[in-house]
Amino acid sequence: MGGVYIFNASISFLLILSTALANDHSSSSVLARGSSISTKDDTSITILVSPNGAFACGFYKVATNAFTFSIWFSGLSTVAWTANRDAPVNGKGSSLTFHKDGSLVLRDYNDKPVWSTNTSSAAGGASHAELLDTGNLVVMDTNGRHLWRSFDSPTDTLLPSQPMTRGANLVSASARGLLSSGLFTFFFDNDNVLKLIYYGPETSSLYWPDPYKTSLQNNRVTYNSTQYGVLDQKGKFLASDGLSFEASDLGHDMVMRRLTLDYDGNLRLYSLDASSGSWSFSWMALRQVCEIHGLCGQNSFCTSTPKLPYCSCIPGFKMNDPGDWSKGCRRKVNLSAKRGGGKGATKDFSFVRLDTTDFYGYDFKIINSVPVFDCRNKCLDSLDCQAFGYKRGLGSCFLKNFLFNGKMLQSFDNFIYVKVPKTNTTLPSQELASGPAHVCKLAETEAYPSSQLVQSDTSKFKFGSFLSSALTLLVVEVVLIIGGCCVVYKWEKGPEITDDVGYMIISSQFRMFSYKELQKATNHFQQELGSGGSGAVYKGVLDDERKVAVKKLNDIIQGDQEFRSELSVIGRIYHLNLITIWGFCAEKNHKLLVSEFIENGSLDRILFDHQDFSPVLQWHQRYNIALGVAKGLAYLHHECLEWIVHCDVKPENILLDKDFEPKIADFGLVQLLKRESSTQMLSRVHGTRGYIAPEWALNLPITGKADVYSYGVVLLELVKGIRVSEWVVEGQEEVEMAVRCSTEIIKEKLANEDKSWLLEFVDYKLHGDFNHSQVIMLLKIAVSCVEEERRNRPSMGHVVQTLHAPME
Ligand SMILES: *[C@@H]1O[C@H](CO)[C@@H](O)[C@H](O)[C@H]1NC(C)=O
Ligand SMILES: *[C@@H]1O[C@H](CO)[C@@H](O)[C@H](O)[C@H]1NC(C)=O
Ligand SMILES: *[C@@H]1O[C@H](CO)[C@@H](O)[C@H](O)[C@H]1NC(C)=O
Ligand SMILES: *[C@@H]1O[C@H](CO)[C@@H](O)[C@H](O)[C@H]1NC(C)=O
Ligand SMILES: *[C@@H]1O[C@H](CO)[C@@H](O)[C@H](O)[C@H]1NC(C)=O
Ligand SMILES: CC(=O)N[C@H]1CO[C@H](CO)[C@@H](O)[C@@H]1O
């Protein structure tokens, strides 16, 4: 860290330019009243040079026959200030005149004034113009007072000692190498905070400092209305809103510096390497280019890569203007064209889910704490709704009428569901996924009567769209190379950049394996990791050195086609707290499931089979496991577009990675075994009694609340550290009764003021080293989860919320 980021400029280009600029060299730093200089011969003309030789000003050639009046770094092509960035003047016959009346005026070839300092009527009258050592061009009166300063009207660059003030905005250039105004602005907002904003033709949005946070959280103050900021020569920037940053080469006061709002919307501090004439950046506002708004236009999203960020259209959209991402994308099929009018029209739409993608802003409605299907129905009901965002855990629902500022996120908490018309053209992947309803899913429909979600099978996520993203990257790169880009960014290869694409990599890895391949990976199924009702699990190593767990599924009597369609659902599930399924094998009677290998084994081993010398699962780890399992189940229950009830939650199915983060295994297996009658399933899948909700015995439809019950039992075990089946005293009672009785006792004790019983109740192996309020919370949740009447049990989403909420 702290390195200087190299910004390779083309040296040869610099040399050509510097000799061109030196042609008409004038060593004077002062322009007297009455002087006039005209453009000629279509070449740049230096009019003034600062006394220290660092800066020059004059006619700067921006294109053939197009000139600006600019200040630049002597000998370099880097422009620091421009008078007429958006109205260049003609190369022949345009003039800069210091009129006798005291104003400095730039006129085009036809004598039309393009720019003026407006100093003609100044009291005392202007005497001369001077380019100072700082790069500041000033018009002075006879007493040396400044009547006008170029420092007061910056363009895209702030020089050391040049103040950033109210109304003195930096506006980016429109493209690499151009001077004309672009779409990004650095300015003091009304709340006295320095910000970066994107001003597009259709929309504007703030993107720095972090718009998701308050000023205070961003370490900015709003009360100081001075609105002043300045960069000093040593490389430190300080502003009245508390913004402060330093160059990585802080302290070298002989270094030339500039703070520039670049054409890509990032604010960067540059240092000049005098020997090579190249600029390197020593600080930048945004490390992740995708945080910048407007880069990819609407209906598309930005992905960070170690090399360059790239844009992709949302699946079902295409680029508005191939070659210009800032124009964004549009729908291939208009939503309005599909609107038959009236409520019935909502049947014409379904949703495509974009994982780990977020679109900032344009939420026309925000609803908190609702399940995802409510959010979905709200979006279906609204004609304006183009998509909705859903934040897991909080259950926040954001209806969006415009999709902008899209980017891939690291966090897996955000989902965007884009409204798409249902089409009659079935894609292979959709066909695969639309099998008949599953045992658990059917029941779930009963629990949540809004059936909209279950009907729509077209809203499937497609792996193919990622392929097109990859192609887009290729195209963008080719365009950049052809575009004669002479500047190459070398982003420091940070983990946050590569992690951004994590989801893509994971999902595109889901594939079909051959039996031979798995035989080889597991060395002929030698190392068995364990075996349960649904089959034995073996350890293996793939050719790419990924460690995997391969499960041989017994008793799959479905056809290959159905098996695959089930897997196409499971294979799309990705969550931190669920085992990632990497693929499957379906060859004749071989049915295997390939998933990630989890280092630390299952929870039951470390929680119950404790050896004297092995480490004890600490309290904070147990709490984290409780939270993680809840998140994983909440995801299965509420957020997969296909609801999945695990039906077999128990410590054996909770695996722990090396950081003891829990990962739920064996979800979706019930679906694979669905052809059998439910009683058979019960006996096979639910080998361990004690975790089964009472409704299984009562032959009621199974809903997610069955998992909630099992989760409650696991919570009790996490606290007590003993398997619930061993709570049975003297072998008199059934396990179910033991749970019942224990929870009655716990309930009573929880109501008691005196909490000294906890010391005895909580796992003795912790030696009293636990957080009392957390234990009480877990027990309260556990007790409510194992309620006999399932309506009284909380949903997993609610459990997650409770675990996250601050303690009373
Ligand atoms: C000079 O005055 C004109 C007309 O009022 C205005 O458009 C222009 O922006 C002013 N120039 C400067 C440098 O302030
Ligand atoms: C406001 O900012 C200015 C400039 O940074 C500073 O001199 C002044 O002390 C600040 N005022 C307060 C009240 O902090
Ligand atoms: C979609 O709507 C836009 C604007 O309403 C229109 O310009 C465009 O032609 C439409 N496209 C299709 C495929 O109907
Ligand atoms: C889809 O196909 C069905 C039956 O073939 C037809 O009735 C329906 O109109 C079609 N829908 C659309 C949107 O084309
Ligand atoms: C117990 O947990 C609560 C909530 O997680 C936390 O606020 C509190 O500081 C913890 N107490 C101790 C002593 O660690
Ligand atoms: C039971 C088990 O495998 N424990 C291991 C979990 O991971 C930690 C850290 O990697 C090891 O130290 C334990 O031995």
PDB file of C-alpha atoms and ligand atoms in Angstrom, residues 599-600 605-606 615 658 660, ligand 6:
ATOM      1  CA  GLU A 599     -12.590 -28.014   6.232  1.00  0.00           C
ATOM      2  CA  ASN A 600     -13.816 -28.286   9.758  1.00  0.00           C
ATOM      3  CA  ARG A 605     -18.527 -33.495  15.900  1.00  0.00           C
ATOM      4  CA  ILE A 606     -17.125 -30.397  17.501  1.00  0.00           C
ATOM      5  CA  PRO A 615     -10.579 -26.858  21.434  1.00  0.00           C
ATOM      6  CA  LYS A 658     -11.964 -22.909   8.853  1.00  0.00           C
ATOM      7  CA  PHE A 660     -16.217 -21.613  11.896  1.00  0.00           C
TER       8      PHE A 660
HETATM    9  C1  LIG B   6     -12.375 -30.192  14.253  1.00  0.00           C
HETATM   10  C2  LIG B   6     -11.453 -29.474  13.356  1.00  0.00           C
HETATM   11  O1  LIG B   6     -11.208 -29.874  12.238  1.00  0.00           O
HETATM   12  N1  LIG B   6     -10.935 -28.360  13.838  1.00  0.00           N
HETATM   13  C3  LIG B   6     -10.075 -27.497  13.070  1.00  0.00           C
HETATM   14  C4  LIG B   6     -10.862 -26.308  12.578  1.00  0.00           C
HETATM   15  O2  LIG B   6     -10.023 -25.343  11.984  1.00  0.00           O
HETATM   16  C5  LIG B   6      -9.029 -24.862  12.849  1.00  0.00           C
HETATM   17  C6  LIG B   6      -8.329 -23.736  12.149  1.00  0.00           C
HETATM   18  O3  LIG B   6      -8.106 -24.025  10.803  1.00  0.00           O
HETATM   19  C7  LIG B   6      -8.100 -25.990  13.253  1.00  0.00           C
HETATM   20  O4  LIG B   6      -7.113 -25.505  14.123  1.00  0.00           O
HETATM   21  C8  LIG B   6      -8.915 -27.068  13.934  1.00  0.00           C
HETATM   22  O5  LIG B   6      -8.118 -28.152  14.246  1.00  0.00           O
END
